[in-house]
Amino acid sequence: MAQKLFLDALIGRDDFEVEDQSHSSQGPHKTTLSYADFEIPGFFFSSLRKPDFQRETNEWDAEKVKDLVKSFLDGDLVPAIILWKYADSYTFVIDGAHRISAISAWVNDDYGDGRVSRKFFDNAIPEQQLDIAKKAREIINRDIGAYKDFKDALYEPDSAAEHVKKRLKSFGTRALQLQWVDGDSKKAESSFFKINQSSTPISDTEIAILEARRKPSGLCSRAILRGGQGYKYWSVFEASLADKIQKKLE
């Protein structure tokens, strides 16, 4: 069975509730994402978030990540990313977190073991995760080439590998299409569940946990599933209580 990559660190997570509903969500939006948009830190990624109810980004193995990056590089069809933003809120991913994370993993050379992931997991990354990330990097760099290889080829094209030179002329024109959900957070949340139920169904247990995400049972379930690592679901509590929970998990 293929081992899944832990890419949850690449896109931040935040509370989806927006209190100020008085401003329109309409306005000029980006229509595509280029390679530079996937770099961390970067202006796009600094404002990008996954809703607090979205599942962790750990369902893809190395081959699936490689295939997505290859499709992107070769101009093959890649489904559009669906985003939502309201007034001064973060930009939330309604559909496409794995696609964004896969390309970002390649661009930032972080397959669950890089600088972003180490900070996210407080350097407490299991050996299994490190091993899976290492193998993924070897497969992708061998078959596609590292993102750094393409940037280096701009200066030394004659020294680049053939599979890098082959894609170099069209490298700068590749982009991922974006679609935007208009409306308030309730409409965006409804869109998320509809999309995910029709593509990769969410189990009844997962739905129960997500719907109870602000209740003690939901917070505990999500924290336990990740062994207290990653996103701090208990940060919604007052500071003293959140610190107490954090110490219990350490």
PDB file of C-alpha atoms in Angstrom:
ATOM      1  CA  MET A   1       0.000   0.000   0.000  1.00  0.00           C
ATOM      2  CA  ALA A   2       1.366   3.433  -0.994  1.00  0.00           C
ATOM      3  CA  GLN A   3       2.413   5.630   1.911  1.00  0.00           C
ATOM      4  CA  LYS A   4       0.715   9.011   2.177  1.00  0.00           C
ATOM      5  CA  LEU A   5       2.601  12.300   2.459  1.00  0.00           C
ATOM      6  CA  PHE A   6       2.002  14.695   5.352  1.00  0.00           C
ATOM      7  CA  LEU A   7       1.439  18.032   3.588  1.00  0.00           C
ATOM      8  CA  ASP A   8      -0.826  19.677   6.152  1.00  0.00           C
ATOM      9  CA  ALA A   9       1.758  22.303   7.121  1.00  0.00           C
ATOM     10  CA  LEU A  10       1.941  24.015   3.750  1.00  0.00           C
ATOM     11  CA  ILE A  11      -1.411  25.818   3.965  1.00  0.00           C
ATOM     12  CA  GLY A  12      -2.348  27.387   7.284  1.00  0.00           C
ATOM     13  CA  ARG A  13      -5.678  26.734   8.964  1.00  0.00           C
ATOM     14  CA  ASP A  14      -8.009  29.285  10.522  1.00  0.00           C
ATOM     15  CA  ASP A  15     -11.489  29.827  11.942  1.00  0.00           C
ATOM     16  CA  PHE A  16     -13.956  30.115   9.083  1.00  0.00           C
ATOM     17  CA  GLU A  17     -16.420  32.305  10.929  1.00  0.00           C
ATOM     18  CA  VAL A  18     -16.541  35.925   9.742  1.00  0.00           C
ATOM     19  CA  GLU A  19     -18.312  38.340  12.072  1.00  0.00           C
ATOM     20  CA  ASP A  20     -18.491  41.368   9.767  1.00  0.00           C
ATOM     21  CA  GLN A  21     -20.938  40.508   7.015  1.00  0.00           C
ATOM     22  CA  SER A  22     -21.509  44.123   5.961  1.00  0.00           C
ATOM     23  CA  HIS A  23     -18.995  44.276   3.138  1.00  0.00           C
ATOM     24  CA  SER A  24     -19.394  42.770  -0.300  1.00  0.00           C
ATOM     25  CA  SER A  25     -17.177  39.860  -1.335  1.00  0.00           C
ATOM     26  CA  GLN A  26     -17.222  41.143  -4.926  1.00  0.00           C
ATOM     27  CA  GLY A  27     -14.110  42.699  -6.393  1.00  0.00           C
ATOM     28  CA  PRO A  28     -11.131  41.934  -8.605  1.00  0.00           C
ATOM     29  CA  HIS A  29      -9.610  38.539  -7.858  1.00  0.00           C
ATOM     30  CA  LYS A  30      -6.671  36.620  -9.208  1.00  0.00           C
ATOM     31  CA  THR A  31      -7.721  34.239 -11.950  1.00  0.00           C
ATOM     32  CA  THR A  32      -4.637  32.014 -12.022  1.00  0.00           C
ATOM     33  CA  LEU A  33      -1.734  30.892  -9.866  1.00  0.00           C
ATOM     34  CA  SER A  34       1.808  30.850 -11.238  1.00  0.00           C
ATOM     35  CA  TYR A  35       4.879  29.194  -9.728  1.00  0.00           C
ATOM     36  CA  ALA A  36       5.835  32.290  -7.751  1.00  0.00           C
ATOM     37  CA  ASP A  37       2.473  32.178  -5.945  1.00  0.00           C
ATOM     38  CA  PHE A  38       3.422  28.835  -4.383  1.00  0.00           C
ATOM     39  CA  GLU A  39       6.645  30.048  -2.801  1.00  0.00           C
ATOM     40  CA  ILE A  40       6.741  30.271   0.994  1.00  0.00           C
ATOM     41  CA  PRO A  41       7.009  32.935   2.289  1.00  0.00           C
ATOM     42  CA  GLY A  42       5.057  34.795  -0.362  1.00  0.00           C
ATOM     43  CA  PHE A  43       2.241  37.307  -0.638  1.00  0.00           C
ATOM     44  CA  PHE A  44      -0.325  34.766  -1.836  1.00  0.00           C
ATOM     45  CA  PHE A  45       0.477  32.007   0.642  1.00  0.00           C
ATOM     46  CA  SER A  46       0.663  34.429   3.559  1.00  0.00           C
ATOM     47  CA  SER A  47      -3.088  35.073   3.170  1.00  0.00           C
ATOM     48  CA  LEU A  48      -4.130  31.536   2.186  1.00  0.00           C
ATOM     49  CA  ARG A  49      -5.902  29.334   4.726  1.00  0.00           C
ATOM     50  CA  LYS A  50      -7.819  26.079   4.981  1.00  0.00           C
ATOM     51  CA  PRO A  51     -11.145  26.347   6.847  1.00  0.00           C
ATOM     52  CA  ASP A  52     -11.025  24.957  10.377  1.00  0.00           C
ATOM     53  CA  PHE A  53     -13.463  22.207   9.372  1.00  0.00           C
ATOM     54  CA  GLN A  54     -11.390  20.924   6.440  1.00  0.00           C
ATOM     55  CA  ARG A  55      -9.685  17.552   6.720  1.00  0.00           C
ATOM     56  CA  GLU A  56      -5.911  17.342   7.018  1.00  0.00           C
ATOM     57  CA  THR A  57      -3.915  17.351   3.811  1.00  0.00           C
ATOM     58  CA  ASN A  58      -2.469  13.849   3.996  1.00  0.00           C
ATOM     59  CA  GLU A  59      -4.352  11.745   1.446  1.00  0.00           C
ATOM     60  CA  TRP A  60      -1.859  11.750  -1.457  1.00  0.00           C
ATOM     61  CA  ASP A  61       1.173   9.538  -1.973  1.00  0.00           C
ATOM     62  CA  ALA A  62       4.370  10.428  -3.858  1.00  0.00           C
ATOM     63  CA  GLU A  63       3.120   9.141  -7.220  1.00  0.00           C
ATOM     64  CA  LYS A  64      -0.042  11.247  -7.058  1.00  0.00           C
ATOM     65  CA  VAL A  65       1.923  14.359  -6.145  1.00  0.00           C
ATOM     66  CA  LYS A  66       4.360  13.646  -8.984  1.00  0.00           C
ATOM     67  CA  ASP A  67       1.526  13.153 -11.485  1.00  0.00           C
ATOM     68  CA  LEU A  68      -0.116  16.427 -10.472  1.00  0.00           C
ATOM     69  CA  VAL A  69       3.138  18.398 -10.786  1.00  0.00           C
ATOM     70  CA  LYS A  70       3.850  16.729 -14.133  1.00  0.00           C
ATOM     71  CA  SER A  71       0.368  17.607 -15.401  1.00  0.00           C
ATOM     72  CA  PHE A  72       0.900  21.196 -14.317  1.00  0.00           C
ATOM     73  CA  LEU A  73       4.286  21.387 -16.044  1.00  0.00           C
ATOM     74  CA  ASP A  74       3.000  19.817 -19.259  1.00  0.00           C
ATOM     75  CA  GLY A  75      -0.127  21.927 -19.513  1.00  0.00           C
ATOM     76  CA  ASP A  76      -2.494  19.000 -18.995  1.00  0.00           C
ATOM     77  CA  LEU A  77      -5.942  19.542 -17.532  1.00  0.00           C
ATOM     78  CA  VAL A  78      -5.872  20.244 -13.804  1.00  0.00           C
ATOM     79  CA  PRO A  79      -9.236  21.054 -12.148  1.00  0.00           C
ATOM     80  CA  ALA A  80      -9.615  24.654 -11.030  1.00  0.00           C
ATOM     81  CA  ILE A  81      -8.974  25.638  -7.434  1.00  0.00           C
ATOM     82  CA  ILE A  82     -12.032  27.066  -5.679  1.00  0.00           C
ATOM     83  CA  LEU A  83     -11.406  29.892  -3.210  1.00  0.00           C
ATOM     84  CA  TRP A  84     -13.476  32.208  -1.046  1.00  0.00           C
ATOM     85  CA  LYS A  85     -12.667  35.577   0.479  1.00  0.00           C
ATOM     86  CA  TYR A  86     -14.956  37.988   2.297  1.00  0.00           C
ATOM     87  CA  ALA A  87     -14.001  41.605   2.998  1.00  0.00           C
ATOM     88  CA  ASP A  88     -10.783  41.553   5.041  1.00  0.00           C
ATOM     89  CA  SER A  89     -10.787  37.823   5.785  1.00  0.00           C
ATOM     90  CA  TYR A  90      -8.091  35.371   4.780  1.00  0.00           C
ATOM     91  CA  THR A  91      -8.418  33.658   1.418  1.00  0.00           C
ATOM     92  CA  PHE A  92      -9.878  30.216   2.139  1.00  0.00           C
ATOM     93  CA  VAL A  93      -9.499  27.065   0.045  1.00  0.00           C
ATOM     94  CA  ILE A  94     -12.929  25.572  -0.614  1.00  0.00           C
ATOM     95  CA  ASP A  95     -11.652  22.883  -2.991  1.00  0.00           C
ATOM     96  CA  GLY A  96      -8.125  22.048  -4.088  1.00  0.00           C
ATOM     97  CA  ALA A  97      -6.020  21.966  -0.908  1.00  0.00           C
ATOM     98  CA  HIS A  98      -4.198  18.814  -2.047  1.00  0.00           C
ATOM     99  CA  ARG A  99      -3.509  20.282  -5.494  1.00  0.00           C
ATOM    100  CA  ILE A 100      -2.122  23.505  -4.042  1.00  0.00           C
ATOM    101  CA  SER A 101      -0.112  21.617  -1.419  1.00  0.00           C
ATOM    102  CA  ALA A 102       1.340  19.208  -3.985  1.00  0.00           C
ATOM    103  CA  ILE A 103       2.709  22.000  -6.166  1.00  0.00           C
ATOM    104  CA  SER A 104       3.833  23.974  -3.117  1.00  0.00           C
ATOM    105  CA  ALA A 105       5.632  20.881  -1.801  1.00  0.00           C
ATOM    106  CA  TRP A 106       7.581  20.714  -5.055  1.00  0.00           C
ATOM    107  CA  VAL A 107       8.282  24.452  -5.256  1.00  0.00           C
ATOM    108  CA  ASN A 108       9.440  24.636  -1.615  1.00  0.00           C
ATOM    109  CA  ASP A 109      11.075  21.195  -1.492  1.00  0.00           C
ATOM    110  CA  ASP A 110       8.945  20.346   1.532  1.00  0.00           C
ATOM    111  CA  TYR A 111       7.251  16.946   1.384  1.00  0.00           C
ATOM    112  CA  GLY A 112       6.508  16.908   5.091  1.00  0.00           C
ATOM    113  CA  ASP A 113      10.088  17.310   6.271  1.00  0.00           C
ATOM    114  CA  GLY A 114      11.110  20.811   5.129  1.00  0.00           C
ATOM    115  CA  ARG A 115      11.440  24.130   6.924  1.00  0.00           C
ATOM    116  CA  VAL A 116       7.708  24.900   6.899  1.00  0.00           C
ATOM    117  CA  SER A 117       6.738  21.429   8.145  1.00  0.00           C
ATOM    118  CA  ARG A 118       9.388  21.410  10.866  1.00  0.00           C
ATOM    119  CA  LYS A 119       8.106  24.686  12.250  1.00  0.00           C
ATOM    120  CA  PHE A 120       4.487  23.499  12.026  1.00  0.00           C
ATOM    121  CA  PHE A 121       5.218  20.264  13.886  1.00  0.00           C
ATOM    122  CA  ASP A 122       7.597  21.894  16.391  1.00  0.00           C
ATOM    123  CA  ASN A 123      10.404  19.719  14.961  1.00  0.00           C
ATOM    124  CA  ALA A 124       8.612  16.647  16.341  1.00  0.00           C
ATOM    125  CA  ILE A 125       8.382  14.817  12.999  1.00  0.00           C
ATOM    126  CA  PRO A 126       8.131  11.001  13.247  1.00  0.00           C
ATOM    127  CA  GLU A 127      10.818   8.935  11.524  1.00  0.00           C
ATOM    128  CA  GLN A 128       8.155   7.382   9.299  1.00  0.00           C
ATOM    129  CA  GLN A 129       7.137  10.809   8.025  1.00  0.00           C
ATOM    130  CA  LEU A 130      10.773  11.727   7.353  1.00  0.00           C
ATOM    131  CA  ASP A 131      11.316   8.488   5.471  1.00  0.00           C
ATOM    132  CA  ILE A 132       8.178   8.946   3.331  1.00  0.00           C
ATOM    133  CA  ALA A 133       9.201  12.518   2.487  1.00  0.00           C
ATOM    134  CA  LYS A 134      12.723  11.466   1.537  1.00  0.00           C
ATOM    135  CA  LYS A 135      11.476   8.766  -0.816  1.00  0.00           C
ATOM    136  CA  ALA A 136       8.967  11.166  -2.383  1.00  0.00           C
ATOM    137  CA  ARG A 137      11.712  13.717  -3.040  1.00  0.00           C
ATOM    138  CA  GLU A 138      13.885  11.075  -4.693  1.00  0.00           C
ATOM    139  CA  ILE A 139      11.057   9.910  -6.979  1.00  0.00           C
ATOM    140  CA  ILE A 140       9.950  13.409  -8.004  1.00  0.00           C
ATOM    141  CA  ASN A 141      13.452  14.809  -8.492  1.00  0.00           C
ATOM    142  CA  ARG A 142      14.406  11.796 -10.596  1.00  0.00           C
ATOM    143  CA  ASP A 143      11.350  11.818 -12.867  1.00  0.00           C
ATOM    144  CA  ILE A 144      10.608  15.552 -13.055  1.00  0.00           C
ATOM    145  CA  GLY A 145      13.482  17.434 -11.527  1.00  0.00           C
ATOM    146  CA  ALA A 146      13.504  19.703  -8.496  1.00  0.00           C
ATOM    147  CA  TYR A 147      12.033  23.193  -8.785  1.00  0.00           C
ATOM    148  CA  LYS A 148      15.559  24.482  -8.108  1.00  0.00           C
ATOM    149  CA  ASP A 149      16.778  22.606 -11.198  1.00  0.00           C
ATOM    150  CA  PHE A 150      14.477  24.714 -13.375  1.00  0.00           C
ATOM    151  CA  LYS A 151      15.593  27.966 -11.773  1.00  0.00           C
ATOM    152  CA  ASP A 152      19.257  26.982 -12.126  1.00  0.00           C
ATOM    153  CA  ALA A 153      18.638  26.118 -15.781  1.00  0.00           C
ATOM    154  CA  LEU A 154      17.795  29.770 -16.455  1.00  0.00           C
ATOM    155  CA  TYR A 155      21.457  30.574 -15.819  1.00  0.00           C
ATOM    156  CA  GLU A 156      23.042  27.388 -17.147  1.00  0.00           C
ATOM    157  CA  PRO A 157      20.601  25.864 -19.685  1.00  0.00           C
ATOM    158  CA  ASP A 158      23.286  23.741 -21.353  1.00  0.00           C
ATOM    159  CA  SER A 159      24.030  22.009 -18.060  1.00  0.00           C
ATOM    160  CA  ALA A 160      20.385  21.143 -17.336  1.00  0.00           C
ATOM    161  CA  ALA A 161      19.019  17.617 -17.641  1.00  0.00           C
ATOM    162  CA  GLU A 162      17.108  16.865 -20.829  1.00  0.00           C
ATOM    163  CA  HIS A 163      13.735  16.517 -19.098  1.00  0.00           C
ATOM    164  CA  VAL A 164      14.275  19.960 -17.554  1.00  0.00           C
ATOM    165  CA  LYS A 165      15.340  21.626 -20.815  1.00  0.00           C
ATOM    166  CA  LYS A 166      12.357  20.072 -22.566  1.00  0.00           C
ATOM    167  CA  ARG A 167       9.916  21.942 -20.302  1.00  0.00           C
ATOM    168  CA  LEU A 168      11.924  25.113 -19.794  1.00  0.00           C
ATOM    169  CA  LYS A 169      10.521  27.122 -22.751  1.00  0.00           C
ATOM    170  CA  SER A 170       6.933  26.801 -21.527  1.00  0.00           C
ATOM    171  CA  PHE A 171       7.777  26.795 -17.813  1.00  0.00           C
ATOM    172  CA  GLY A 172       6.939  30.460 -17.275  1.00  0.00           C
ATOM    173  CA  THR A 173       3.533  30.276 -18.955  1.00  0.00           C
ATOM    174  CA  ARG A 174       2.003  27.533 -16.821  1.00  0.00           C
ATOM    175  CA  ALA A 175      -0.759  28.555 -14.434  1.00  0.00           C
ATOM    176  CA  LEU A 176      -3.474  26.971 -12.313  1.00  0.00           C
ATOM    177  CA  GLN A 177      -7.021  28.237 -12.856  1.00  0.00           C
ATOM    178  CA  LEU A 178      -8.971  29.788  -9.984  1.00  0.00           C
ATOM    179  CA  GLN A 179     -12.705  30.038  -9.320  1.00  0.00           C
ATOM    180  CA  TRP A 180     -14.243  32.100  -6.536  1.00  0.00           C
ATOM    181  CA  VAL A 181     -17.307  31.492  -4.375  1.00  0.00           C
ATOM    182  CA  ASP A 182     -19.350  34.655  -3.812  1.00  0.00           C
ATOM    183  CA  GLY A 183     -21.417  35.147  -0.697  1.00  0.00           C
ATOM    184  CA  ASP A 184     -20.954  34.911   3.055  1.00  0.00           C
ATOM    185  CA  SER A 185     -19.197  32.222   5.108  1.00  0.00           C
ATOM    186  CA  LYS A 186     -22.356  30.102   5.372  1.00  0.00           C
ATOM    187  CA  LYS A 187     -22.596  29.833   1.605  1.00  0.00           C
ATOM    188  CA  ALA A 188     -18.899  29.046   1.307  1.00  0.00           C
ATOM    189  CA  GLU A 189     -19.130  26.352   4.006  1.00  0.00           C
ATOM    190  CA  SER A 190     -22.153  24.834   2.264  1.00  0.00           C
ATOM    191  CA  SER A 191     -20.217  24.807  -1.009  1.00  0.00           C
ATOM    192  CA  PHE A 192     -17.338  22.988   0.678  1.00  0.00           C
ATOM    193  CA  PHE A 193     -19.510  20.145   1.969  1.00  0.00           C
ATOM    194  CA  LYS A 194     -21.376  19.779  -1.321  1.00  0.00           C
ATOM    195  CA  ILE A 195     -18.149  19.573  -3.318  1.00  0.00           C
ATOM    196  CA  ASN A 196     -16.470  17.123  -0.978  1.00  0.00           C
ATOM    197  CA  GLN A 197     -19.487  14.873  -0.669  1.00  0.00           C
ATOM    198  CA  SER A 198     -19.739  14.562  -4.460  1.00  0.00           C
ATOM    199  CA  SER A 199     -16.031  13.871  -5.094  1.00  0.00           C
ATOM    200  CA  THR A 200     -14.223  12.293  -2.150  1.00  0.00           C
ATOM    201  CA  PRO A 201     -17.028  11.537   0.329  1.00  0.00           C
ATOM    202  CA  ILE A 202     -16.574  12.485   3.948  1.00  0.00           C
ATOM    203  CA  SER A 203     -17.477   9.652   6.282  1.00  0.00           C
ATOM    204  CA  ASP A 204     -20.257  10.002   8.851  1.00  0.00           C
ATOM    205  CA  THR A 205     -17.650   9.991  11.637  1.00  0.00           C
ATOM    206  CA  GLU A 206     -15.678  12.777   9.976  1.00  0.00           C
ATOM    207  CA  ILE A 207     -18.816  14.850   9.473  1.00  0.00           C
ATOM    208  CA  ALA A 208     -19.738  14.411  13.152  1.00  0.00           C
ATOM    209  CA  ILE A 209     -16.264  15.575  14.223  1.00  0.00           C
ATOM    210  CA  LEU A 210     -16.282  18.545  11.842  1.00  0.00           C
ATOM    211  CA  GLU A 211     -19.755  19.679  12.864  1.00  0.00           C
ATOM    212  CA  ALA A 212     -18.696  19.476  16.523  1.00  0.00           C
ATOM    213  CA  ARG A 213     -15.404  21.269  15.842  1.00  0.00           C
ATOM    214  CA  ARG A 214     -16.103  23.992  18.437  1.00  0.00           C
ATOM    215  CA  LYS A 215     -17.294  21.578  21.108  1.00  0.00           C
ATOM    216  CA  PRO A 216     -14.916  19.848  23.565  1.00  0.00           C
ATOM    217  CA  SER A 217     -15.528  16.422  21.992  1.00  0.00           C
ATOM    218  CA  GLY A 218     -14.691  17.694  18.498  1.00  0.00           C
ATOM    219  CA  LEU A 219     -11.602  19.594  19.630  1.00  0.00           C
ATOM    220  CA  CYS A 220     -10.321  16.596  21.584  1.00  0.00           C
ATOM    221  CA  SER A 221     -10.948  14.165  18.726  1.00  0.00           C
ATOM    222  CA  ARG A 222      -9.026  16.259  16.206  1.00  0.00           C
ATOM    223  CA  ALA A 223      -6.146  16.891  18.618  1.00  0.00           C
ATOM    224  CA  ILE A 224      -5.849  13.195  19.521  1.00  0.00           C
ATOM    225  CA  LEU A 225      -5.855  12.142  15.846  1.00  0.00           C
ATOM    226  CA  ARG A 226      -2.641  14.148  15.334  1.00  0.00           C
ATOM    227  CA  GLY A 227      -1.096  13.340  18.690  1.00  0.00           C
ATOM    228  CA  GLY A 228      -1.252  16.974  19.754  1.00  0.00           C
ATOM    229  CA  GLN A 229       0.946  18.049  16.842  1.00  0.00           C
ATOM    230  CA  GLY A 230       0.215  20.415  13.967  1.00  0.00           C
ATOM    231  CA  TYR A 231      -2.655  22.901  14.151  1.00  0.00           C
ATOM    232  CA  LYS A 232      -3.545  23.878  17.725  1.00  0.00           C
ATOM    233  CA  TYR A 233      -7.300  23.262  17.714  1.00  0.00           C
ATOM    234  CA  TRP A 234      -7.492  24.208  21.391  1.00  0.00           C
ATOM    235  CA  SER A 235      -6.196  27.752  20.712  1.00  0.00           C
ATOM    236  CA  VAL A 236      -9.836  28.961  20.647  1.00  0.00           C
ATOM    237  CA  PHE A 237      -9.905  28.636  24.457  1.00  0.00           C
ATOM    238  CA  GLU A 238      -8.641  31.417  26.722  1.00  0.00           C
ATOM    239  CA  ALA A 239      -4.845  31.654  26.865  1.00  0.00           C
ATOM    240  CA  SER A 240      -4.358  30.080  30.318  1.00  0.00           C
ATOM    241  CA  LEU A 241      -6.485  27.045  29.446  1.00  0.00           C
ATOM    242  CA  ALA A 242      -4.868  26.659  26.017  1.00  0.00           C
ATOM    243  CA  ASP A 243      -1.403  26.702  27.641  1.00  0.00           C
ATOM    244  CA  LYS A 244      -2.531  24.093  30.170  1.00  0.00           C
ATOM    245  CA  ILE A 245      -3.777  21.787  27.385  1.00  0.00           C
ATOM    246  CA  GLN A 246      -0.545  22.294  25.428  1.00  0.00           C
ATOM    247  CA  LYS A 247       1.583  21.284  28.429  1.00  0.00           C
ATOM    248  CA  LYS A 248      -0.534  18.171  28.956  1.00  0.00           C
ATOM    249  CA  LEU A 249       0.163  17.123  25.365  1.00  0.00           C
ATOM    250  CA  GLU A 250       3.914  17.671  25.563  1.00  0.00           C
TER     251      GLU A 250
END
